[in-house]
Each structure stands twice: as structure tokens, then as C-alpha cells.
Tab-separated table of C-alpha atoms in Angstrom:
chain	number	residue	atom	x	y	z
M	98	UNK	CA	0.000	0.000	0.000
M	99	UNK	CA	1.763	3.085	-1.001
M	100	UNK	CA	-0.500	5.397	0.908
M	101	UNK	CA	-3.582	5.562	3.191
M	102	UNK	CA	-6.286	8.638	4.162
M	103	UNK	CA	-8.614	7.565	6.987
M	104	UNK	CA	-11.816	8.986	8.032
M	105	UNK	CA	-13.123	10.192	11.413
M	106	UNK	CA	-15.231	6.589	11.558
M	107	UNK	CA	-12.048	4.957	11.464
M	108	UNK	CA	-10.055	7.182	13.929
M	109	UNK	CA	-13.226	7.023	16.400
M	110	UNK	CA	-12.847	2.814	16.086
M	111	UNK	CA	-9.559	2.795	17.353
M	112	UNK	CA	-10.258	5.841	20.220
M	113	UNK	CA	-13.015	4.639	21.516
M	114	UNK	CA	-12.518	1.758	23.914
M	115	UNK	CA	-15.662	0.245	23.757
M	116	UNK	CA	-16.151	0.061	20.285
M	117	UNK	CA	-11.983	-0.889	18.518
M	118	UNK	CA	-13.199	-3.052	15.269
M	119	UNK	CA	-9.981	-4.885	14.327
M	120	UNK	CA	-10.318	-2.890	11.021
M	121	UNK	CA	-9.890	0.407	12.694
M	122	UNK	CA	-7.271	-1.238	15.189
M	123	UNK	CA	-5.562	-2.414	11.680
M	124	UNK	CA	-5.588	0.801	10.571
M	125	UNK	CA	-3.529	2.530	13.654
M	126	UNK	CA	-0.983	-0.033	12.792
M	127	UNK	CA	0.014	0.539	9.892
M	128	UNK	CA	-0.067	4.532	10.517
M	129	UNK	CA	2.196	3.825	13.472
M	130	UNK	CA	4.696	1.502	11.356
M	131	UNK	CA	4.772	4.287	8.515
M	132	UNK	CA	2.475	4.108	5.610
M	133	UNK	CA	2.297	7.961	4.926
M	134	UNK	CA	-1.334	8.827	6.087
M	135	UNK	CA	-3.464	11.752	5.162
M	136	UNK	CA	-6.496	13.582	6.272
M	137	UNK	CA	-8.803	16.362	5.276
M	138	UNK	CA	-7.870	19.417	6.846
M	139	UNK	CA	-11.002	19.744	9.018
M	140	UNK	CA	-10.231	15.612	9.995
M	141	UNK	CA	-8.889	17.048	13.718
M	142	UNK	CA	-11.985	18.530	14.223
M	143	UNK	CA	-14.296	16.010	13.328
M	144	UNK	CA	-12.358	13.280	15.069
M	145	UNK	CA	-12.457	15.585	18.428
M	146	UNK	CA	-16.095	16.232	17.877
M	147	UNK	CA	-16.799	12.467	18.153
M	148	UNK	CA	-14.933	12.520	21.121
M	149	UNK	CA	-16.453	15.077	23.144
M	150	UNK	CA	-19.981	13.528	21.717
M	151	UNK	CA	-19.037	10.348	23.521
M	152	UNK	CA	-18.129	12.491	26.606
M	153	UNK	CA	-21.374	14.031	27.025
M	154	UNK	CA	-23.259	10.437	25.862
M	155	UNK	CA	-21.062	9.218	29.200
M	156	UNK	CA	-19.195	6.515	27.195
M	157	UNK	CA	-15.846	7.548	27.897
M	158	UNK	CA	-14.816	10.192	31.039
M	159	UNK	CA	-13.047	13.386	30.384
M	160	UNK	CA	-9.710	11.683	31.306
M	161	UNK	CA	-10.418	8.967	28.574
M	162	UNK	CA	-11.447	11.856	26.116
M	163	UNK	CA	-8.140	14.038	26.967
M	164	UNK	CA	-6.053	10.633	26.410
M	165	UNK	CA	-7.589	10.542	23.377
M	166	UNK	CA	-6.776	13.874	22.189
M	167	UNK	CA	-3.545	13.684	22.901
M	168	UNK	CA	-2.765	10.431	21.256
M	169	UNK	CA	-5.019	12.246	17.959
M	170	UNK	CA	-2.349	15.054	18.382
M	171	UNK	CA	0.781	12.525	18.252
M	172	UNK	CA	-0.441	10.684	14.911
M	173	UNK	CA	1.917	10.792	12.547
M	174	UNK	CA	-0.778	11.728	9.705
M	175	UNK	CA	-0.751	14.611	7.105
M	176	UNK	CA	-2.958	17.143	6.966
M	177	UNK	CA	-4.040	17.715	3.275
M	178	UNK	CA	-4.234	21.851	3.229
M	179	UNK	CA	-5.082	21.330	-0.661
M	180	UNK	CA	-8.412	19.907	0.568
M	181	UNK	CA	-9.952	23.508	1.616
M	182	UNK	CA	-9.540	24.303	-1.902
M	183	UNK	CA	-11.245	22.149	-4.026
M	184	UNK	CA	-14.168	22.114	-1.628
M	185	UNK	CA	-16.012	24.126	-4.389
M	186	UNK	CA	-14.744	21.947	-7.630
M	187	UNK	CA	-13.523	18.277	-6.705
M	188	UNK	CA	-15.099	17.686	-3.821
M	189	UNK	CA	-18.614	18.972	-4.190
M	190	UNK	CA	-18.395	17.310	-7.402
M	191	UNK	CA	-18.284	14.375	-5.493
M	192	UNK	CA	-20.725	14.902	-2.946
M	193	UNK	CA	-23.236	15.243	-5.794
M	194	UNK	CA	-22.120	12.230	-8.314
M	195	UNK	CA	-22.323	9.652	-4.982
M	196	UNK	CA	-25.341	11.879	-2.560
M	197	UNK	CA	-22.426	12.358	0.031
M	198	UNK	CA	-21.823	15.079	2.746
M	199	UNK	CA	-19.107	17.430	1.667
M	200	UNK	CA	-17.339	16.036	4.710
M	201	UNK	CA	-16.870	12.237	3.288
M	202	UNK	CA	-16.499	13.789	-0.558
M	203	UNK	CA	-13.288	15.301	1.195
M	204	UNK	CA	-11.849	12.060	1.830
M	205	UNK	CA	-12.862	10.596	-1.008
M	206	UNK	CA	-11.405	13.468	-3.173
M	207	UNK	CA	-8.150	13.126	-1.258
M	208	UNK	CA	-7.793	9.293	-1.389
M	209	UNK	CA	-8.204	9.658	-5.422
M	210	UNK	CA	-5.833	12.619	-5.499
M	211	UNK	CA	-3.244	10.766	-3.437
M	212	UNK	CA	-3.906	7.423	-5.052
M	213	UNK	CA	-4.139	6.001	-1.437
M	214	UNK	CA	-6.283	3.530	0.377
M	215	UNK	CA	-9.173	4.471	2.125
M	216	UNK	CA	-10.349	3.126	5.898
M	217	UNK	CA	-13.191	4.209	6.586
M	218	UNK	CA	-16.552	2.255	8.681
M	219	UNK	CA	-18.933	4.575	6.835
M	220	UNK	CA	-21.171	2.506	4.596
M	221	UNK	CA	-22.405	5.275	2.465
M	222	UNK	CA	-18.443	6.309	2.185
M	223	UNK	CA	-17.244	2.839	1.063
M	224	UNK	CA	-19.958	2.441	-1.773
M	225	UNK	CA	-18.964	5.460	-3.085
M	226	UNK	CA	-14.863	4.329	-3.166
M	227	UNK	CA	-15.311	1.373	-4.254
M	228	UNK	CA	-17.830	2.746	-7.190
M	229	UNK	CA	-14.646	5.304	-8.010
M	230	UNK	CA	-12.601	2.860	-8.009
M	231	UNK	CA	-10.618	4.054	-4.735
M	232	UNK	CA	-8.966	0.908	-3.057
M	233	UNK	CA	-10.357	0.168	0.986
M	234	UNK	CA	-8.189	-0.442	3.549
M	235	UNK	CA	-8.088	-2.782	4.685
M	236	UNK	CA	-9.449	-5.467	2.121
């Protein structure tokens, strides 16, 4: 695999303690043995969203949710600034073609742009790869 962009679903699998589907668990491997990984630019946001979600839902405590965080912060993942602009070409274009939220078209744009695998545990989102012919990670 020469690259991989995960989603928020995916990050959320492997933060979460009572959820961790081996595919999400999968994923954090092989960002933590080096597969270059990229995200959406608002992907930090979204991820920490979930988070605090789950915090107020009283599935995880605050200390949980700040562990979390901090491990979201240590990732060794990319942040895709080239995904803010083609919010309004690319990605919308997307959105439309495969009835998407702008949100998912991001990582769907940036997984065909980078010619990377996609992890994701959205259904809606995998239909759509697998119908552009984006590879899913993992397999």
C-alpha cells in the first residue's frame, strides 16, 4: 500500500474503547509503522467532535477523552491543506455524483488525489470508493 487517508469513523474505532473493530485497530498499525497517512484538513476537528460527543453520551470520562486527544495530536498523519480548496470543484463534485456530505467527498477526493487507500466504517463512504474505483483499507 503506497498510501492511506482515513476517516473520522475509522479514527473514532480505534479511540473509543468500547467500540476498537480490528479494522480500525488495523488501521492505527500501519499509521504507526509508517504508511504515509493523510487527512482532510477539518479531519482534527471532526475526530475531536466524536470525542467530546461520547463524553457528554457518558461513554468515555473526560480523562479517557483528553487521552484521546492527545494520542489524535501525536499521529503521525498529514494534513491535506489542498483539501480547503477544491471544496467548491472536486469535492462537491463528489458529494453530488455519490449523494455524500461534503465532509466524506473530502476524503474521497483526497484518497483519489493521493492514489491512497481508504479506511473508513462509513457505509455510504465505502460504496462510493469502491464505485470510483478508490482501493479500501483494509481489504
Amino acid at each position: 500500500m503506497k498510501a492511506l487517508v482515513i476517516d473520522a469513523s475509522t479514527a473514532l474505532g480505534f479511540l473509543m474503547q468500547d467500540e476498537q473493530p480490528s479494522d480500525a485497530l488495523k488501521s492505527l498499525a500501519v499509521i504507526e509503522n509508517g504508511t504515509p497517512t493523510f487527512v482532510p484538513s477539518h479531519w482534527c476537528v471532526e475526530v475531536a467532535n466524536g470525542l467530546m460527543m461520547a463524553e457528554r453520551r457518558k461513554r468515555a470520562s473526560q480523562a479517557d477523552i483528553t487521552e484521546a486527544l492527545n494520542l489524535v495530536a501525536a499521529l503521525p498523519v498529514i494534513a491535506d491543506d489542498e483539501t480547503a480548496r477544491r471544496v467548491g470543484s472536486d469535492t462537491a463534485a463528489l458529494a453530488r455524483q455519490y449523494g455524500l456530505t461534503i465532509y466524506d467527498a473530502a476524503y474521497l477526493e483526497l484518497a483519489m488525489r493521493r492514489g491512497a487507500s481508504l479506511a473508513t466504517n462509513d457505509h455510504a463512504l465505502a460504496k462510493a470508493a469502491k464505485a470510483a474505483g478508490v482501493a479500501l483499507f483494509p481489504k
